[in-house]
Short mmCIF file of C-alpha atoms in Angstrom, two decimals:
data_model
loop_
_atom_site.label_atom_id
_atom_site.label_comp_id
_atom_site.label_asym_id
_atom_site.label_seq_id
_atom_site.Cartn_x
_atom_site.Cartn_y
_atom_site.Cartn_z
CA UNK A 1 119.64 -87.99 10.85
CA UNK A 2 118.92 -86.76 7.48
CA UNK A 3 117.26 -83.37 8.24
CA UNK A 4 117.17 -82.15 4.04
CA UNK A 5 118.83 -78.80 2.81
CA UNK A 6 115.81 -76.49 3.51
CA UNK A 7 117.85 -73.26 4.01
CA UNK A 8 116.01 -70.36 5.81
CA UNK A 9 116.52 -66.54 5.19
CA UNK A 10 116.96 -64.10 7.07
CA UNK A 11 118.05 -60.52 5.60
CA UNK A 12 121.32 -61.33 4.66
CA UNK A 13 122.01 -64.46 7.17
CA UNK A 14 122.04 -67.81 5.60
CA UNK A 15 121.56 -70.56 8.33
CA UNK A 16 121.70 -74.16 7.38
CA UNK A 17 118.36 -76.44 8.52
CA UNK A 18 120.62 -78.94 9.60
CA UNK A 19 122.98 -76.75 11.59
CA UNK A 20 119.69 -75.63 13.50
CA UNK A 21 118.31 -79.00 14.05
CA UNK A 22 121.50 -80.12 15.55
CA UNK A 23 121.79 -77.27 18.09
CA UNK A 24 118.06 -77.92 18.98
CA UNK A 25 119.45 -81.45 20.45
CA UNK A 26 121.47 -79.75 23.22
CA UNK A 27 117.90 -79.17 24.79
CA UNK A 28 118.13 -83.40 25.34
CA UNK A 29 121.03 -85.74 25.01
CA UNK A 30 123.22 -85.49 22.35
CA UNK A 31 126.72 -83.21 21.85
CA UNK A 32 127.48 -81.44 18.70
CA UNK A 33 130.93 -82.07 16.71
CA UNK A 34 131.99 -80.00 14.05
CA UNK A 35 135.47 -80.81 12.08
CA UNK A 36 137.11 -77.36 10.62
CA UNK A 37 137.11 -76.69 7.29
CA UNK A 38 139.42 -74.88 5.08
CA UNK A 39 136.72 -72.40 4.20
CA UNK A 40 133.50 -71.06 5.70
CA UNK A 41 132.18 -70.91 2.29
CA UNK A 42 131.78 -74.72 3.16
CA UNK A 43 129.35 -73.92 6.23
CA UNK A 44 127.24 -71.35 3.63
CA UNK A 45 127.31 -74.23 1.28
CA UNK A 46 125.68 -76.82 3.51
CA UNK A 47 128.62 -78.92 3.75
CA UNK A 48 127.66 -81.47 7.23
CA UNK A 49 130.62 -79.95 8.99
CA UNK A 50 128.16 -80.52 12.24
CA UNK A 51 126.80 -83.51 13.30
CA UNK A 52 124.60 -84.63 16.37
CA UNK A 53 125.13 -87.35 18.53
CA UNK A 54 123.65 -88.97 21.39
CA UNK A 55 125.55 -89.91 24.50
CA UNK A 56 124.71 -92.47 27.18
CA UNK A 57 126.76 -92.79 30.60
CA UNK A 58 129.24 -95.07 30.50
CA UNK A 59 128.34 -98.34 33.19
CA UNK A 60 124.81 -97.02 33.37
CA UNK A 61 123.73 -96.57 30.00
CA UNK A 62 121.20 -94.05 30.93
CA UNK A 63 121.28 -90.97 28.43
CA UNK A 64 122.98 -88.06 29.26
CA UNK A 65 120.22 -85.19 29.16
CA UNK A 66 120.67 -81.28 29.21
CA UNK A 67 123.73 -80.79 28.44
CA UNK A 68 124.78 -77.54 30.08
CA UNK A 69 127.99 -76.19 28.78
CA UNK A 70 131.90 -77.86 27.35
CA UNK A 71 135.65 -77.01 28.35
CA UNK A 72 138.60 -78.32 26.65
CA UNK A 73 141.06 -79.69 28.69
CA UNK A 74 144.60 -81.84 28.54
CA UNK A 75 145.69 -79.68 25.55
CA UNK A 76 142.55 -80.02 23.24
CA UNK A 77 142.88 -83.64 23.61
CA UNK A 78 139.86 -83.95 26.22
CA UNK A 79 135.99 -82.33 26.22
CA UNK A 80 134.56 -82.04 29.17
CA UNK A 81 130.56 -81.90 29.57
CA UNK A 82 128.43 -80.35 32.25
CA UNK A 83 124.97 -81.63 32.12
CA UNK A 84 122.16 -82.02 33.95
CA UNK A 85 118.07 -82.97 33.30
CA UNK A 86 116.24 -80.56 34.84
CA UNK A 87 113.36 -82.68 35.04
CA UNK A 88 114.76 -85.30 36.83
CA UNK A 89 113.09 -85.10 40.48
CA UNK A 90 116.13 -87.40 42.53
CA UNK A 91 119.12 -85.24 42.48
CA UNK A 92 121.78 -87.84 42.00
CA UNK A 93 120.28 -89.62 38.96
CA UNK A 94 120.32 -85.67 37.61
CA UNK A 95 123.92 -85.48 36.08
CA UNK A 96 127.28 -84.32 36.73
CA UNK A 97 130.84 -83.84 34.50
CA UNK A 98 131.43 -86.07 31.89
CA UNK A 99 134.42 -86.44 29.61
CA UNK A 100 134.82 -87.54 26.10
CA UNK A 101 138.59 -87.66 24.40
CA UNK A 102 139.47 -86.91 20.84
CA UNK A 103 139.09 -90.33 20.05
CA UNK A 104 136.02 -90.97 21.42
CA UNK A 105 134.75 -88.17 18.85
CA UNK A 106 136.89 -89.12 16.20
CA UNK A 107 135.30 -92.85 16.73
CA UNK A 108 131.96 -91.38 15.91
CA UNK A 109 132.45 -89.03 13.89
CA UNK A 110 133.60 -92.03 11.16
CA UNK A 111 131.18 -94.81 12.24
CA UNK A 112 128.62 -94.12 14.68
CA UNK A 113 126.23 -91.61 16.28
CA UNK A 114 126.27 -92.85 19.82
CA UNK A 115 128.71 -92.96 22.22
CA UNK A 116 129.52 -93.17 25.99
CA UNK A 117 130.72 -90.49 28.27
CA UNK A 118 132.50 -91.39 31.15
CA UNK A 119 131.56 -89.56 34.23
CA UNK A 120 134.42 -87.74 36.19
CA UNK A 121 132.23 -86.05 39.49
CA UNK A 122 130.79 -87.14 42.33
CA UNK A 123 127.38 -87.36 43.56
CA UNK A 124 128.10 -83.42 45.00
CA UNK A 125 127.88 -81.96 41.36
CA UNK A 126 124.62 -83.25 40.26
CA UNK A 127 123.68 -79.81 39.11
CA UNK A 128 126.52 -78.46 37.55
CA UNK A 129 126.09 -75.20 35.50
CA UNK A 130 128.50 -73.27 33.26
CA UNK A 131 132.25 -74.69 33.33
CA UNK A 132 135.56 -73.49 32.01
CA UNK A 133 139.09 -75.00 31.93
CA UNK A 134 142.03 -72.98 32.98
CA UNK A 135 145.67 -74.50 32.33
CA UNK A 136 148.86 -72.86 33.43
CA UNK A 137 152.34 -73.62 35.21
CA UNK A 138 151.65 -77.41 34.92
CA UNK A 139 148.36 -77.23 36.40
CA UNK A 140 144.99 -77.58 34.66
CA UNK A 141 141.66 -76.43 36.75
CA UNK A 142 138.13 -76.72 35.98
CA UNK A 143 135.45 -74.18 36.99
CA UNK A 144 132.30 -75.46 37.70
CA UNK A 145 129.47 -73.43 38.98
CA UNK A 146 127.60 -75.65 41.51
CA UNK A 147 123.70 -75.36 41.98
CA UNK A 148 122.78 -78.58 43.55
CA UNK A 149 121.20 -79.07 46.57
CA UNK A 150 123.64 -79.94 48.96
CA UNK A 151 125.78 -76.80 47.86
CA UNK A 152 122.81 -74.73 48.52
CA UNK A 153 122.41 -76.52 51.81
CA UNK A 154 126.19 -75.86 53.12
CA UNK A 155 125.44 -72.05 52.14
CA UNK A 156 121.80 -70.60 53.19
CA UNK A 157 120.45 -71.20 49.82
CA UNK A 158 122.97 -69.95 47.53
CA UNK A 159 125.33 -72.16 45.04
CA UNK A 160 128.50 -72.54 45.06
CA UNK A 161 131.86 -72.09 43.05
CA UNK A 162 133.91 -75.10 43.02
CA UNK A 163 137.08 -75.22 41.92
CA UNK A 164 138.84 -78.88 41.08
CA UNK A 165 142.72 -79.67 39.62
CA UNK A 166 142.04 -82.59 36.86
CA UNK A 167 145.66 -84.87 36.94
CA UNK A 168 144.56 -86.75 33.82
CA UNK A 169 142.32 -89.25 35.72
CA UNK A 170 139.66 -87.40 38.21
CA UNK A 171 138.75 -84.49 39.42
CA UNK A 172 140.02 -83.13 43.02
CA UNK A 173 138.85 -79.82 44.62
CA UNK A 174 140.99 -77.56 45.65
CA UNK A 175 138.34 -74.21 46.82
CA UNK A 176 135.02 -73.66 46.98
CA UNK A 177 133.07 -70.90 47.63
CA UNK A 178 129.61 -69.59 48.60
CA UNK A 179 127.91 -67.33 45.17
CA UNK A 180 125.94 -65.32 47.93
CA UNK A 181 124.23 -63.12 46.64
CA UNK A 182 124.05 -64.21 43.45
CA UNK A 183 121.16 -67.13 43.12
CA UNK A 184 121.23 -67.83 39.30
CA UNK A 185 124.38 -67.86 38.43
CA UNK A 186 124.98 -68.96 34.49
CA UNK A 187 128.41 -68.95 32.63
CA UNK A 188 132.19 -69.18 34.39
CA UNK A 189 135.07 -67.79 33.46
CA UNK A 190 138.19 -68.42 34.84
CA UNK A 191 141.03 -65.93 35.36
CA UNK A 192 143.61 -67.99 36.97
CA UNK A 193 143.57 -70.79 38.89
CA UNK A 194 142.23 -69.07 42.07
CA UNK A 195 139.60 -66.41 40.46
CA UNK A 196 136.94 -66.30 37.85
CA UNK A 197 134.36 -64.12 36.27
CA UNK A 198 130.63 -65.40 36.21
CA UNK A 199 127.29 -63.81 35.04
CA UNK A 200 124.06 -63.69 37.06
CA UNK A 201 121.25 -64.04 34.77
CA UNK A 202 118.58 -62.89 37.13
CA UNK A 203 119.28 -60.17 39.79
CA UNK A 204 117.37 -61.20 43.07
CA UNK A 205 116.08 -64.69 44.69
CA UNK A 206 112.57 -64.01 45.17
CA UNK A 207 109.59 -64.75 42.30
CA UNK A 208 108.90 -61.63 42.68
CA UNK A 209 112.17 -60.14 41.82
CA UNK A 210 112.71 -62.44 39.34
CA UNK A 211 109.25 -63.74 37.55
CA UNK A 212 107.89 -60.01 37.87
CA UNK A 213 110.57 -57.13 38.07
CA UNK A 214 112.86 -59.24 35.43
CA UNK A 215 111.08 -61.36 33.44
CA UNK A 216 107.72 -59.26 33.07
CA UNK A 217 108.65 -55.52 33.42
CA UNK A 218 112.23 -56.59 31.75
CA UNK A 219 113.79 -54.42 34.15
CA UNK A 220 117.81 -54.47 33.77
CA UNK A 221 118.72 -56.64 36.96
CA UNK A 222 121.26 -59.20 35.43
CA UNK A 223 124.96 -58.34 35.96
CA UNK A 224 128.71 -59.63 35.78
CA UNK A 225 130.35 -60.48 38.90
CA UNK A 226 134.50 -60.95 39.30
CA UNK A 227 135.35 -63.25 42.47
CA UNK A 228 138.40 -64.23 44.62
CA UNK A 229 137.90 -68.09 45.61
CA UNK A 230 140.84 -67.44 48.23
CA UNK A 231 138.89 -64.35 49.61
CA UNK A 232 136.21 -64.02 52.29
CA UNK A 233 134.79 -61.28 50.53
CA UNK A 234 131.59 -61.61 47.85
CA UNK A 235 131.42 -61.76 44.23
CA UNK A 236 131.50 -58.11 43.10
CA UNK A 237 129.82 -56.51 40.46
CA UNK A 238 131.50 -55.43 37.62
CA UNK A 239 128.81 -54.59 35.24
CA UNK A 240 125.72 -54.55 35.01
CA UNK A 241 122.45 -52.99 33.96
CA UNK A 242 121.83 -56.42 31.25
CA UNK A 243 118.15 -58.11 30.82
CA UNK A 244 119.73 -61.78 30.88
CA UNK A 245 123.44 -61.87 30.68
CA UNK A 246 123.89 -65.60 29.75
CA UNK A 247 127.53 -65.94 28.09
CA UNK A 248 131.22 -64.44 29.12
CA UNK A 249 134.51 -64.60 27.92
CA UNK A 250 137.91 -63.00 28.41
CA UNK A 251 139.92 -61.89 25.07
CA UNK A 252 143.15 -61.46 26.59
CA UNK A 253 144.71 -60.03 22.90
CA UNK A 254 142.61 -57.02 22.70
CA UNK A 255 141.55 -56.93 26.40
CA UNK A 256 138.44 -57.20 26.29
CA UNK A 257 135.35 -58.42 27.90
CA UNK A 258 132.23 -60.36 25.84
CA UNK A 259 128.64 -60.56 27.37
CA UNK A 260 125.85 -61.73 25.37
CA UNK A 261 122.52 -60.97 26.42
CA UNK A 262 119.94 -63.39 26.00
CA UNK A 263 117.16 -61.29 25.81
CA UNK A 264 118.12 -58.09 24.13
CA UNK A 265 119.49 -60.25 20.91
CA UNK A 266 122.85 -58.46 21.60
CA UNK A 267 126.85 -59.84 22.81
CA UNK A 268 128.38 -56.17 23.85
CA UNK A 269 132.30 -56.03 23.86
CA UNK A 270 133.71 -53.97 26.97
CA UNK A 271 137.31 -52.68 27.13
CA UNK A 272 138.84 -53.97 30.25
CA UNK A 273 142.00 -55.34 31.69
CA UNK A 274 143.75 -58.50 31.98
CA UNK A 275 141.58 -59.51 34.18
CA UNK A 276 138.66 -58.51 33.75
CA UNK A 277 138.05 -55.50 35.91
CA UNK A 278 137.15 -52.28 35.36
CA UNK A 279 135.35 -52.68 32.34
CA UNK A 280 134.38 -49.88 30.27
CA UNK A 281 131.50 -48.30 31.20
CA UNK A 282 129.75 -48.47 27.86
CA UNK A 283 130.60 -51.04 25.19
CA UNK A 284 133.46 -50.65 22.71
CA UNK A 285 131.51 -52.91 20.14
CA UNK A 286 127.87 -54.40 20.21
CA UNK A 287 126.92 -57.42 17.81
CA UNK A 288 122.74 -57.33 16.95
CA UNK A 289 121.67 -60.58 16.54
CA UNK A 290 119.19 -62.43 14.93
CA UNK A 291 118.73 -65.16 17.67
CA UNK A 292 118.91 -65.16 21.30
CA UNK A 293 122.64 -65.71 22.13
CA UNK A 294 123.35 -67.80 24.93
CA UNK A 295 127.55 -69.43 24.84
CA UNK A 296 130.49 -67.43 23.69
CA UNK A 297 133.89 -69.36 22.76
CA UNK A 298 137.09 -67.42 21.58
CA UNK A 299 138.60 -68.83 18.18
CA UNK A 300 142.25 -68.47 18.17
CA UNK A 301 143.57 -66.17 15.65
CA UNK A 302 145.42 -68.50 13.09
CA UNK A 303 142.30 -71.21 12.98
CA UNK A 304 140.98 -71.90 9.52
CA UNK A 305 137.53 -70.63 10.47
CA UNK A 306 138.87 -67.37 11.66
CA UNK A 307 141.65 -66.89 9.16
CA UNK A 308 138.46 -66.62 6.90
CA UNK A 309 137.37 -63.58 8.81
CA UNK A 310 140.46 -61.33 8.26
CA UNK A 311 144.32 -62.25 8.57
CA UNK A 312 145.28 -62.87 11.92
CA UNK A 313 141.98 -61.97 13.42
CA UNK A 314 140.81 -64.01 16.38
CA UNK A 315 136.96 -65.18 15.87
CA UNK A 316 133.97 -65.45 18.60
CA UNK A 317 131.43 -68.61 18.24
CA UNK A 318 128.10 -67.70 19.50
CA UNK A 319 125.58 -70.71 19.79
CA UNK A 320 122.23 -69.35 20.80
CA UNK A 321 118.34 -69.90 20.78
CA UNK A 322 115.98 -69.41 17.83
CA UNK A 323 112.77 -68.60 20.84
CA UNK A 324 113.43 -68.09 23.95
CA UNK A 325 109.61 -68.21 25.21
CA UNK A 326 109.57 -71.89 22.99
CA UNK A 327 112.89 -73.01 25.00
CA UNK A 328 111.09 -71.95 28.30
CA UNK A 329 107.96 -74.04 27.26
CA UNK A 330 110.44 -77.05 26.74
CA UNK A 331 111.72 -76.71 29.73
CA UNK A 332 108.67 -77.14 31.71
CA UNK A 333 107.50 -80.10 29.61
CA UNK A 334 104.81 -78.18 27.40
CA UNK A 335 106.83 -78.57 24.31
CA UNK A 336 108.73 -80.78 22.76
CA UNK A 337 112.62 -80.48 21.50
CA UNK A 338 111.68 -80.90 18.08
CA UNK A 339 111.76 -77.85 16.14
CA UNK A 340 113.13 -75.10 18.78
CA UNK A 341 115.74 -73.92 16.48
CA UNK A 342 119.23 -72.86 17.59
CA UNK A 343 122.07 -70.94 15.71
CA UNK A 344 125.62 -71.10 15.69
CA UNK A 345 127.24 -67.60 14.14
CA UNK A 346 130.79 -66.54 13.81
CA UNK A 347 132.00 -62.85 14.53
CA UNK A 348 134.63 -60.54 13.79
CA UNK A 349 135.50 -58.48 16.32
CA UNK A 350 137.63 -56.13 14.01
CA UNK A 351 134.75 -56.03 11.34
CA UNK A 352 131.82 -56.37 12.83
CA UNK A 353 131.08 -59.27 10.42
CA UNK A 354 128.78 -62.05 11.28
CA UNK A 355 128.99 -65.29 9.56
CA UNK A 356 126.40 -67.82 10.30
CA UNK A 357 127.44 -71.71 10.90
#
């Protein structure tokens, strides 16, 4: 909808009231799509570059709520959506992987603010979590970190790793694997087509580990973990010592590896190898942000946004949470979505610049 131009302040950030009303609506069920621009003097002009829009299942027509996290697959041509409503009580009416194609967004982006998703999983990803898209050699494969019940059944309590090749029309798995000892895992990242990085927002299972050593002493428990799906062995830590390490990304140009921390306000940049491992032990870089970051997505160098930043500089997006403690009270039905805030910001590795969306 029409949200006005109110433009908030914030030493020398300039965020958009529209561009924070729109990320609010990821907390129910609606998708953001923003069309580049030729400038990001547009975005800092209040130009709607970002719009909201709610999707409903295709067949059912239910909405699709709490939408989790995207991956681009089939060349850019396809998004794909993991989602689930946390306050749905019967597991298989909770959500799953969806998929949209450029058309379908194109569609709506001209005419109309609703659309269908089609879902692509199976009743065994109800509760899917952070996903990422790897394509190589012919093959495209989808991460998808697995926390519903029956994967926690088939391994003592812990979710699961799945791993699934998408041929165009459906998802098949190829691996799984058991996330003991991690219980909370958060955002994937996938190396190849047979390993992946993840984070672990909250080191420990029990409430006390996690409701008091975490979340009221704010004790440094959350980590990075690297894992081999083909291996018997665990996840390993790779780094650690983070309050709530929510987003992760790979920057294979300046190999490097992005965490954002929710709760420090921070995304800290650590030098690293192809892969991932062996990451530095203190950061290279470290962004201080204005809102609690949450999602990190590279922009390739070349892209209008990031040719804005410096020439030939490759961009990071950064969508994150105005309150966290107001985003916890949503979740647990004490609030409503209206008026959490959100932020979108782009930054410059090379810089340090941050320009908000």
């Amino acid at each position: 909808g029409n949200y006005g131009r109110r433009v908030l302040m914030n030493d020398y950030r300039i965020v958009s009231w529209d561009a924070m009303k729109a990320i609010a609506h990821l907390a129910i069920a609606s998708i953001i799509a923003c069309y580049p621009t030729s400038s990001v003097s547009q975005f800092l002009d209040h130009q709607k570059v970002c719009r909201v829009y709610q999707l409903t299942e295709t067949g059912s027509g239910r909405p699709i709520s709490g939408p989790e996290d995207v991956a681009v697959g089939d060349g850019g041509a396809t998004l794909f959506i993991s989602a689930f409503d946390r306050t749905e009580e019967t597991e298989t009416a909770a959500g799953g992987i969806y998929k949209l194609t450029n058309a379908d967004i194109d569609e709506f982006w001209g005419r109309q603010r609703t659309n269908s998703a089609i879902r692509v999983s199976g009743p065994e990803l109800a509760r899917p979590h952070g996903i990422d898209m790897i394509a190589s050699e012919g093959q495209q494969t989808l991460m998808v970190i697995n926390r519903s019940e029956s994967a926690q059944r088939r391994n003592g309590g812990f979710p699961e790793l799945n791993a699934f090749r998408w041929d165009g029309d459906r998802l098949r798995k190829q691996a799984s694997k058991s996330l003991q000892p991690v219980c909370f895992p958060n955002d994937v990242i996938a190396v190849d087509h047979g390993s992946a990085l993840l984070t672990n927002d909250h080191g420990g299972c029990s409430w006390f580990e996690t409701a008091i050593l975490q979340d009221f002493l704010a004790l440094p428990r959350s980590a990075v973990f690297s894992l081999d799906l083909s291996s018997k062995a665990a996840p390993d830590v790779i780094k650690d010592g983070f309050l709530f390490a929510n987003g992760v990304m790979l920057d294979p140009l300046s190999s490097s590896l992005w965490v954002s921390d929710t709760r420090r306000s921070t995304v800290s940049v650590f030098s690293t190898d192809h892969a991932g491992e062996a990451p530095s032990d203190g950061p290279k870089q470290q962004f201080e942000l204005a809102f609690a970051p949450d999602n990190l997505s590279r922009v390739e160098p070349g892209h209008s946004i990031a040719r804005e930043l410096s020439p030939g500089a490759s961009g990071v997006l950064v969508t994150g949470h105005h309150s966290t403690f107001n985003l916890f009270l949503h979740f647990k039905g004490m609030r409503d979505a209206a008026g959490l805030g959100g932020y979108v910001s782009l930054l410059n590795p090379r810089s340090g610049r941050q320009v908000p969306l």
